[in-house]
XYZ file of C-alpha atoms in Angstrom:
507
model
C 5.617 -37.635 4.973
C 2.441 -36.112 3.039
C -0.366 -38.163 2.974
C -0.458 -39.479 -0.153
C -3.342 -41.120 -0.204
C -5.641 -38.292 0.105
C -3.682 -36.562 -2.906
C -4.625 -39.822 -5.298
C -6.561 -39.311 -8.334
C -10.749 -39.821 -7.228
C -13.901 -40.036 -8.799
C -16.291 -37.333 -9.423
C -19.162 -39.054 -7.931
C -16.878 -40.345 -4.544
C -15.784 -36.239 -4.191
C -19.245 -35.420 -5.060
C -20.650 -37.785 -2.619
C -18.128 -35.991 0.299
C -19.392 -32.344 -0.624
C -22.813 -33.263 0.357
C -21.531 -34.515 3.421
C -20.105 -31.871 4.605
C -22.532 -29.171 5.513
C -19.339 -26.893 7.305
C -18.648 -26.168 3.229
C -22.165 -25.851 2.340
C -23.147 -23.438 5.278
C -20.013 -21.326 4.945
C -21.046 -20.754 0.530
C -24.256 -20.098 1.411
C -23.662 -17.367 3.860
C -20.926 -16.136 0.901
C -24.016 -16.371 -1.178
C -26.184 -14.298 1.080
C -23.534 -11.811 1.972
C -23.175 -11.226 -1.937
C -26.590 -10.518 -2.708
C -26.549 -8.066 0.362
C -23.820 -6.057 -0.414
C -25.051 -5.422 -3.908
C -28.645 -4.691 -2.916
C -27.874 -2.252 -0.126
C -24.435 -1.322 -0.608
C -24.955 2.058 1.118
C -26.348 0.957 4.471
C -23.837 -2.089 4.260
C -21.270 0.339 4.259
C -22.685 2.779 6.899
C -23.320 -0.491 9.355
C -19.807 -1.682 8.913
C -18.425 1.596 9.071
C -20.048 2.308 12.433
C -19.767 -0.758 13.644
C -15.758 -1.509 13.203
C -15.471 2.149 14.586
C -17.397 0.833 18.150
C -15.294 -2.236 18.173
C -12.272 -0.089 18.533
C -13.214 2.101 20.598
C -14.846 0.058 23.233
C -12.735 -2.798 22.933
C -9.464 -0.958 21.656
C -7.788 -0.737 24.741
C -8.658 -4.826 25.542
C -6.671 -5.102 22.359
C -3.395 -3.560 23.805
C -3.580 -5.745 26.984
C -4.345 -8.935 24.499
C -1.720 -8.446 23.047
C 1.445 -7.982 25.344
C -0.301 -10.948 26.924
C 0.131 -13.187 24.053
C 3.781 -12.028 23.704
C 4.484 -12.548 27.268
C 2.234 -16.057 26.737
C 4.376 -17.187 24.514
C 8.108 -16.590 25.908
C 6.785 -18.054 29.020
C 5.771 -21.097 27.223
C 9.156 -21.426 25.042
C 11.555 -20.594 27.750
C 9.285 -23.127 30.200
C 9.856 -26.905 30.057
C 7.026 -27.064 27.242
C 8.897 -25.531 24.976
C 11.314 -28.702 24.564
C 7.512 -30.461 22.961
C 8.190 -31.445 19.293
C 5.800 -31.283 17.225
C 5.028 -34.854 15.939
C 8.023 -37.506 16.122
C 9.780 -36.347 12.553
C 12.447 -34.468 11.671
C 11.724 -30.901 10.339
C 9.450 -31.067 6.301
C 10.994 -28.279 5.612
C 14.755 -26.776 5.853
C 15.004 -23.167 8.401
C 15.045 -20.423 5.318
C 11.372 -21.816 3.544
C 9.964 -22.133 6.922
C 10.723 -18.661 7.530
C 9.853 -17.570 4.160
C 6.972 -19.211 3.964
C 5.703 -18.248 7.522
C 6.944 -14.555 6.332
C 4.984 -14.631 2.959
C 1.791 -15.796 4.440
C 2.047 -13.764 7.960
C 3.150 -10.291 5.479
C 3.730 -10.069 2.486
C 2.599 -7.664 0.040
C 2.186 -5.362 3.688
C 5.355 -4.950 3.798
C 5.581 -3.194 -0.142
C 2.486 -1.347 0.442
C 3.576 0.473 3.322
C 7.576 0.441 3.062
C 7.938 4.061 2.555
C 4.331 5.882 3.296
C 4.193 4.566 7.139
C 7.617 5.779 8.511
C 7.208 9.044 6.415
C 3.844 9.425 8.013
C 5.223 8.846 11.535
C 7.997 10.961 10.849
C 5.570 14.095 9.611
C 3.759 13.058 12.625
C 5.195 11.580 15.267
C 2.767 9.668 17.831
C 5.077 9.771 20.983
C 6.633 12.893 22.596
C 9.320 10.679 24.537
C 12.096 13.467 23.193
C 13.895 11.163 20.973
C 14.670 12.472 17.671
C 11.965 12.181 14.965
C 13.124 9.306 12.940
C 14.214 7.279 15.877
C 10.284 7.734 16.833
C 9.385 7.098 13.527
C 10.741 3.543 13.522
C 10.095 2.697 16.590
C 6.350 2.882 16.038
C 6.458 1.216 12.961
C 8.593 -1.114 14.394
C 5.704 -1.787 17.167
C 2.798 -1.880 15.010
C 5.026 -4.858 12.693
C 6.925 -6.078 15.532
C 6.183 -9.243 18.165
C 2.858 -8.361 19.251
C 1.748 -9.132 15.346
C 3.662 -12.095 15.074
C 2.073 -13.176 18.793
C -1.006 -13.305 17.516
C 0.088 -15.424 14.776
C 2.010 -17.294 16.942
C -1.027 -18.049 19.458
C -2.933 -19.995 16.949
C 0.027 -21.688 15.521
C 0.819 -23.007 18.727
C -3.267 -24.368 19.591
C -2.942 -26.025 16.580
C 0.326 -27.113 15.768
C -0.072 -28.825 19.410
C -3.549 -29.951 18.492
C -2.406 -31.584 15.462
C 0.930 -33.150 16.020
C 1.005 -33.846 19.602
C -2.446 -35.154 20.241
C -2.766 -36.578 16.864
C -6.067 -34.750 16.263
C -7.099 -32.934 12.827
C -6.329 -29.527 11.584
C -9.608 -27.682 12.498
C -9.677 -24.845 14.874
C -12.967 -25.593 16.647
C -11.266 -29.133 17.347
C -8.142 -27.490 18.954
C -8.774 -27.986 22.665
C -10.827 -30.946 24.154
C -13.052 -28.750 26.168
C -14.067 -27.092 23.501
C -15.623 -30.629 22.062
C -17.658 -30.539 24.919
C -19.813 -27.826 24.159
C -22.288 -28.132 21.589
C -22.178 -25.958 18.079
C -19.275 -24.352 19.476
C -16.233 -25.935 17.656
C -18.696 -26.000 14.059
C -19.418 -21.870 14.930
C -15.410 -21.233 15.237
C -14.912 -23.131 11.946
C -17.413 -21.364 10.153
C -15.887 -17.839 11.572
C -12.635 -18.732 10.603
C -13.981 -19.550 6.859
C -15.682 -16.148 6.324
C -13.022 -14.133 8.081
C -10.365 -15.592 5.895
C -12.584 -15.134 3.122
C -13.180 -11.429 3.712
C -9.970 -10.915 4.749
C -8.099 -12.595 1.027
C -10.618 -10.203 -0.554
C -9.548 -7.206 1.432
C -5.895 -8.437 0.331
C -6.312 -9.095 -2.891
C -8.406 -5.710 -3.895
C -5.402 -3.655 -1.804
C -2.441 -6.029 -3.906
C -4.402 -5.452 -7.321
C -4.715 -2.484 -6.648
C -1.106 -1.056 -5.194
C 0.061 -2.912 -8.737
C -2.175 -1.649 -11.141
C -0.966 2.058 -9.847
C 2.899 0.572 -9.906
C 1.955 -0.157 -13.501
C 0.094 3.085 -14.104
C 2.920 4.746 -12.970
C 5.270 2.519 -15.459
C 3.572 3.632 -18.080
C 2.567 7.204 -17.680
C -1.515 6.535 -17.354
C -3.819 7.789 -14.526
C -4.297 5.442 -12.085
C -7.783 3.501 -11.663
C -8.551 1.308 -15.142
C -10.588 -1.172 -14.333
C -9.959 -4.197 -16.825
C -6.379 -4.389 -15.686
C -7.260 -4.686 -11.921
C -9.836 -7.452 -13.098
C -7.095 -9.084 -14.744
C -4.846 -8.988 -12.681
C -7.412 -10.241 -9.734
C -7.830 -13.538 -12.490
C -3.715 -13.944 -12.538
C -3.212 -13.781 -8.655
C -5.890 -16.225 -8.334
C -5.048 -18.649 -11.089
C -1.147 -18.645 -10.185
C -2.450 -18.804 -6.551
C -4.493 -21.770 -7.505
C -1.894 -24.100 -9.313
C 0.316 -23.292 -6.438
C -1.911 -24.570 -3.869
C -2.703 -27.796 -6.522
C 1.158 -28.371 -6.833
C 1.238 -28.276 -2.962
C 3.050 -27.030 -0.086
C 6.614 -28.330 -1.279
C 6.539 -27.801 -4.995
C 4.356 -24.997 -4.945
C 4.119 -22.764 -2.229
C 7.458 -23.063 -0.744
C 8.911 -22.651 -3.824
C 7.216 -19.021 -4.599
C 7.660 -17.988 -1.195
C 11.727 -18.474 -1.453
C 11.721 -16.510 -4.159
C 9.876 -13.747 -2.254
C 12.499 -13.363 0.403
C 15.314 -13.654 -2.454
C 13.914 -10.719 -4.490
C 12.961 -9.088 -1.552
C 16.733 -9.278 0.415
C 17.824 -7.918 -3.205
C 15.453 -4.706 -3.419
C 16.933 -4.225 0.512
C 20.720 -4.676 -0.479
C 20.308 -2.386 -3.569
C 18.946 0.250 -1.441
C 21.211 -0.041 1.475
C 24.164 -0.230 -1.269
C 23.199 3.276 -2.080
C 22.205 5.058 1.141
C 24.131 6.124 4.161
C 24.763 2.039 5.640
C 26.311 3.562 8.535
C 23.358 5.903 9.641
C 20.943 3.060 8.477
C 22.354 0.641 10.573
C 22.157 3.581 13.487
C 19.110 4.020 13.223
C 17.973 0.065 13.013
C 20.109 -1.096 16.128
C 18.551 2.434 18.295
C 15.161 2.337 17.159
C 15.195 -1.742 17.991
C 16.683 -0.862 21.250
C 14.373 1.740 22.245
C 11.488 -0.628 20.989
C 12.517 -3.810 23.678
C 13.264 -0.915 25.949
C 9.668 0.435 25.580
C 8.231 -2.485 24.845
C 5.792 -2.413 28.214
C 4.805 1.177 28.005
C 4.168 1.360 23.724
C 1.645 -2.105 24.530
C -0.372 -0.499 27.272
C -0.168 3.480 26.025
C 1.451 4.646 28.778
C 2.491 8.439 29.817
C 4.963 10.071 26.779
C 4.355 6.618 25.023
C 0.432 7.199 24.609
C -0.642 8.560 21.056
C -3.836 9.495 21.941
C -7.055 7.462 21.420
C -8.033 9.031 18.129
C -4.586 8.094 16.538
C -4.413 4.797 18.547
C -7.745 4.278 16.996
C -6.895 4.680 13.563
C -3.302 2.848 13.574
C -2.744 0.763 16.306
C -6.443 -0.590 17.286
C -7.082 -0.751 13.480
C -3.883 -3.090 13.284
C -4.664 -5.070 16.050
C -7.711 -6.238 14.409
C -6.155 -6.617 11.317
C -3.502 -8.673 12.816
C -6.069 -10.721 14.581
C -8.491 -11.257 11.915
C -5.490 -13.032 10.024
C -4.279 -15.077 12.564
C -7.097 -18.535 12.658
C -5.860 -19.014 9.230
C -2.495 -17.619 9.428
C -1.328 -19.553 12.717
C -2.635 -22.785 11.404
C -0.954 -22.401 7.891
C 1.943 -21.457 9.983
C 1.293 -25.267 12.345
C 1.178 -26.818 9.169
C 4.606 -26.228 7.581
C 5.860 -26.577 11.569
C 5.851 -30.152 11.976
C 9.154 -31.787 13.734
C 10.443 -28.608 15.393
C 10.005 -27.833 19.191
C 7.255 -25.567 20.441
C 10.420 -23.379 21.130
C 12.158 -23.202 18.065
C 8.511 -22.347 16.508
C 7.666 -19.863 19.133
C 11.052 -18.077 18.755
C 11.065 -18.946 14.915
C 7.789 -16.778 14.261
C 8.367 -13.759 17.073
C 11.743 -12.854 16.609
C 12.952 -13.610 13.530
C 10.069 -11.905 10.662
C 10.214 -9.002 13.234
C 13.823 -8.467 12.797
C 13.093 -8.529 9.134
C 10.453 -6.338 9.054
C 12.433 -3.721 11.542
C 15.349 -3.998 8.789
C 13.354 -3.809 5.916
C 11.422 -0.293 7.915
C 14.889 0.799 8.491
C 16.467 1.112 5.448
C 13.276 2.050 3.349
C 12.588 4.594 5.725
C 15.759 5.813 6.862
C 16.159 6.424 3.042
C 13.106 8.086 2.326
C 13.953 10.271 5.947
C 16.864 11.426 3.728
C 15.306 12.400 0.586
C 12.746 14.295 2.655
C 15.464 16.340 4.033
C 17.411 16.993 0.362
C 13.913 18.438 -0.989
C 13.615 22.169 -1.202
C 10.358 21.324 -0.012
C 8.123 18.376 0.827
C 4.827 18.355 -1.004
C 3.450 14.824 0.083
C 5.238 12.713 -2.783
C 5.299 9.401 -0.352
C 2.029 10.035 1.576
C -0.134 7.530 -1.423
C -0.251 4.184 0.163
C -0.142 2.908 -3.504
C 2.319 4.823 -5.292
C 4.765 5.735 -2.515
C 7.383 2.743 -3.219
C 7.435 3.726 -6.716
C 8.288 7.233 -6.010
C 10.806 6.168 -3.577
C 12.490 4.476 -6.805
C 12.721 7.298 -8.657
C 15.121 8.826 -6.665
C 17.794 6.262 -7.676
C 19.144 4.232 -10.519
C 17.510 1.998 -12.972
C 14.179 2.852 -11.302
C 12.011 1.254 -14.397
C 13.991 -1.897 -13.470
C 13.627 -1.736 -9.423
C 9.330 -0.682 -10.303
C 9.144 -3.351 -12.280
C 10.451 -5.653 -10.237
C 8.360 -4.475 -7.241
C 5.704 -4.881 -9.464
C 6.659 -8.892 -9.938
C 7.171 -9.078 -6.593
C 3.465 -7.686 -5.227
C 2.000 -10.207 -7.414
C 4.531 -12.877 -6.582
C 3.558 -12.153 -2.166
C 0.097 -11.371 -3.162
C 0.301 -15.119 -4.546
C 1.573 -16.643 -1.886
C -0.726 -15.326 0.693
C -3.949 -16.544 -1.510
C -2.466 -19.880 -1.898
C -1.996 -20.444 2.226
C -5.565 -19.192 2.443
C -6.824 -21.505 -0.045
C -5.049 -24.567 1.103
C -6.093 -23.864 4.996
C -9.674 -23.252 3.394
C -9.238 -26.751 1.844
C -8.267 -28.335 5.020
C -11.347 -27.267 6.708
C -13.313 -28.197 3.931
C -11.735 -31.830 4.025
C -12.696 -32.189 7.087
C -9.299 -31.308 8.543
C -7.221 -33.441 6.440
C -3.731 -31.561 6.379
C -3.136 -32.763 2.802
C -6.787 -31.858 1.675
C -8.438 -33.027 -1.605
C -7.112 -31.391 -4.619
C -10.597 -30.646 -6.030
C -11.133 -28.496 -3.135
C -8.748 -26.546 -3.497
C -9.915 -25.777 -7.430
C -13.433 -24.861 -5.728
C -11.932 -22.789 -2.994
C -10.029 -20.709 -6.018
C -12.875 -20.376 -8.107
C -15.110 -19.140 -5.162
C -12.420 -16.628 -3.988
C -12.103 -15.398 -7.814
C -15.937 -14.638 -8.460
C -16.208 -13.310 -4.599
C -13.050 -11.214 -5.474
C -13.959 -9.540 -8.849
C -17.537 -9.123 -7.713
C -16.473 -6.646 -4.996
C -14.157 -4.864 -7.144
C -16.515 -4.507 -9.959
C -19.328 -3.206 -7.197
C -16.847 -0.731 -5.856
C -16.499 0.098 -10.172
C -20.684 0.313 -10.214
C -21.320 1.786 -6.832
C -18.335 3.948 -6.221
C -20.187 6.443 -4.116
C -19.607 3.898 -1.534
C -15.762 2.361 -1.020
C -17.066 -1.671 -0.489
C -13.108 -2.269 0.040
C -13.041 -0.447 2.242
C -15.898 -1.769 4.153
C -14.491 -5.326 3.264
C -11.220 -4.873 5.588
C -13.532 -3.050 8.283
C -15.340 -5.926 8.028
C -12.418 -8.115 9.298
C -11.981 -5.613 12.093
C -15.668 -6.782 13.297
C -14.848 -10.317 12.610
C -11.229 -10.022 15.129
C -13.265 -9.187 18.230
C -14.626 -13.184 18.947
C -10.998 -14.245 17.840
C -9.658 -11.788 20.880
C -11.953 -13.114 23.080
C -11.613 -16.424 21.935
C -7.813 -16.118 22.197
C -7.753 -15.586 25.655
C -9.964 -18.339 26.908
C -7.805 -20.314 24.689
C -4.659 -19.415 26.556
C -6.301 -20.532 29.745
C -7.528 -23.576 28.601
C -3.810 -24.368 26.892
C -2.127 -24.022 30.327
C -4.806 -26.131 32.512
C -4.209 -28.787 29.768
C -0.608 -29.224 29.499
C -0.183 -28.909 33.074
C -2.277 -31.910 33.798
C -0.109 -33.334 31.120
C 3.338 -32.730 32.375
């Protein structure tokens, strides 16, 4: 039952009294602060440091990466098909009913990702294909797509959801990620320093999201309307929408407002995916899905280490699959504990296999009918002059190509804003947890501040990137986050081996 308590109406001066005792929220604005005034001083060298800098992280620590993660997914079916996985979480039945877990988990763990790159990555992959295993070209297509959306994303996810979920429903201790494991407690400014991290990085990271959403939607509606793509009042605007919907959905609450948006998400979303199935070839979609998700378990082991025929090289593991590894990883503090959260009364099992196999499956469908699709119109051209190669406009192209497009655009359109919601809402309600001190049903008024902050944070960036645009500070924002993954990887693993030690002394 939600704590309803902490959700009562307070005073000004009591809520004003708990800010300035809480120096995890003061240290974490004032390094915002700080960051801000750096980025607009010295935007240049900011750029050139992070630029360099995200570039060494992958490289050095790149191939770390690949072991991390078929580690984590191997971590976690051990763990669920063990005699741990039968743990509930907390002595309650389930908050929430199987289809808004999963949507939730889905909108907050994807989203918008899944718009943006629908049609561009498999086409890319397809143009280019990574692996020279012999299969046929779209088969390799997918299956790389497939593996850079699949379990190993979701594992990483599913890591933290599991130190927390644990953490905070089996031995009864708050939400905080520092707070996670009782060794940690033991060693001083440790468990405040992971706190803080997470803050930032899912501070960067919502900005990263939120300038790639607005974006991705004002071209959608550039393209709607015939206009060049790039005006900058409607991307402001549209940053102040996200944020304010985001914000009264985070006020109203997990139940009435975030799991409401994020059914409608996978409603819409199974809808766009039905009405282009409906109109392609289903049988040679459905070929194509069922091989390329064979080949994909069947490769699993050699695609996770880069082995032989199944290693891309380092410059285009670099790019793609180190880039999304960071990415992925970045995401996860906040992502895994939003995904804890809204977990309560099922068994570490049903979570584990909840959040590995079933948004994969999703995502491999979704890959295989977009693509598939776009495989097809590829192959009708009389030639191919890069119409789905934009990362922004691609989906919207794809439209054109079959009925009632201005319909299908603008509902893509709704529906970018509508993901692009729900993943600013998760991040602002985690936010307010930490900020509460942990409190899984945190103080409304934080979650006002947390909005407000992520607004002015947001539309400063873009509007820098407007007065500086010699150098792309969005660009440097999501680099940013690929810096910020490498103490989560390292942090992940010691967490693993801590997780074990403990629950074998337990049971």
């Amino acid at each position: 039952m939600p704590n309803l308590k902490n959700n009562s109406p307070i005073s000004f001066k009591k809520f004003n009294t708990d800010i300035q005792n809480n120096p995890l929220f003061y240290c974490a604005g004032l390094i915002m602060f700080i960051f801000s005034v750096f980025i607009f001083s010295f935007t240049a060298e900011f750029y050139s440091f992070i630029d360099t800098a995200s570039i060494w992280v992958r490289e050095f620590f790149g191939e770390f990466y690949l072991w991390l993660g078929l580690a984590c997914v191997l971590f976690l079916l051990l763990i669920a098909f063990s005699k741990y996985g039968r743990i509930r979480l907390g002595n309650s039945p389930p908050q929430f009913d199987r289809l808004s877990w999963i949507a939730m988990l889905y909108s907050a763990g994807m989203g918008a990702g899944i718009l943006l790159r629908a049609v561009q990555e498999p086409v890319y992959m397809y143009q280019n294909p990574p692996l020279k295993t012999g299969y046929p070209n779209d088969i390799i297509a997918l299956e790389f797509t497939f593996y850079q959306w699949g379990f190993t994303a979701w594992a990483f996810y599913g890591i933290f959801a599991l130190f927390i979920g644990y953490s905070l429903f089996v031995r009864k201790n708050n939400i905080l990620l520092g707070s996670s494991l009782p060794q940690l407690k033991k060693i001083k400014g440790i468990p405040q320093s992971i706190d803080l991290l997470t803050i930032l990085t899912t501070v960067f990271g919502l900005v990263a999201a939120i300038g790639l959403g607005t974006t991705q939607i004002e071209g959608g509606i550039s393209h709607l309307t015939t206009k060049d793509p790039g005006t900058l009042w409607i991307v402001i605007a549209l940053v102040f929408l996200i944020c304010l919907l985001a914000f009264f959905s985070a006020y109203a609450g997990v139940e009435k407002g975030i799991k409401r948006i994020s059914n409608w998400n996978i409603y819409i979303t199974i809808a766009l995916l039905i009405f282009v199935l409906l109109q392609a070839d289903i049988v040679e979609i459905l070929e194509q899905f069922l091989t390329a998700t064979w080949y994909y378990i069947k490769d699993f082991f050699q695609l996770s280490l880069a082995i032989g025929d199944f290693n891309p090289g380092k410059q285009f593991l670099t790019d793609w699959t180190y880039y999304y590894w960071a990415f992925w990883l970045a995401w996860a503090p906040f992502t895994g504990i939003f995904i804890a959260r809204i977990s309560q009364g099922r068994t570490i099992r049903e979570m584990i296999l909840g959040v590995l196999i079933l948004p994969s499956l999703g995502s491999f469908l979704w890959f295989s009918v977009f693509g598939g699709s776009s495989f097809h119109l590829i192959e009708s051209m009389p030639s191919y002059n890069g119409e789905f190669s934009n990362v922004f406009t691609s989906i919207f192209k794809f439209f054109e190509a079959f009925p009632l497009s201005n319909i299908t655009n603008i509902i893509t359109v709704l529906l970018l804003i509508s993901f692009l919601v729900t993943s600013v809402d998760s991040a602002i309600y985690v936010l307010s947890m930490f900020s509460d001190k942990g409190n899984e049903n945190p103080n409304k008024k934080y979650r006002l501040i947390w909005a407000v902050l992520i607004l002015i944070f947001s539309e400063a960036i873009i509007l820098l990137g407007n007065v500086k645009p010699e150098s792309d500070v969005l660009d440097a924002m999501q680099k940013f986050l690929i810096i910020g993954s490498l103490p989560f990887a390292i942090f992940t693993a010691i967490m693993m081996l801590l997780f074990v030690i403990e629950i074998r002394k337990k049971y």
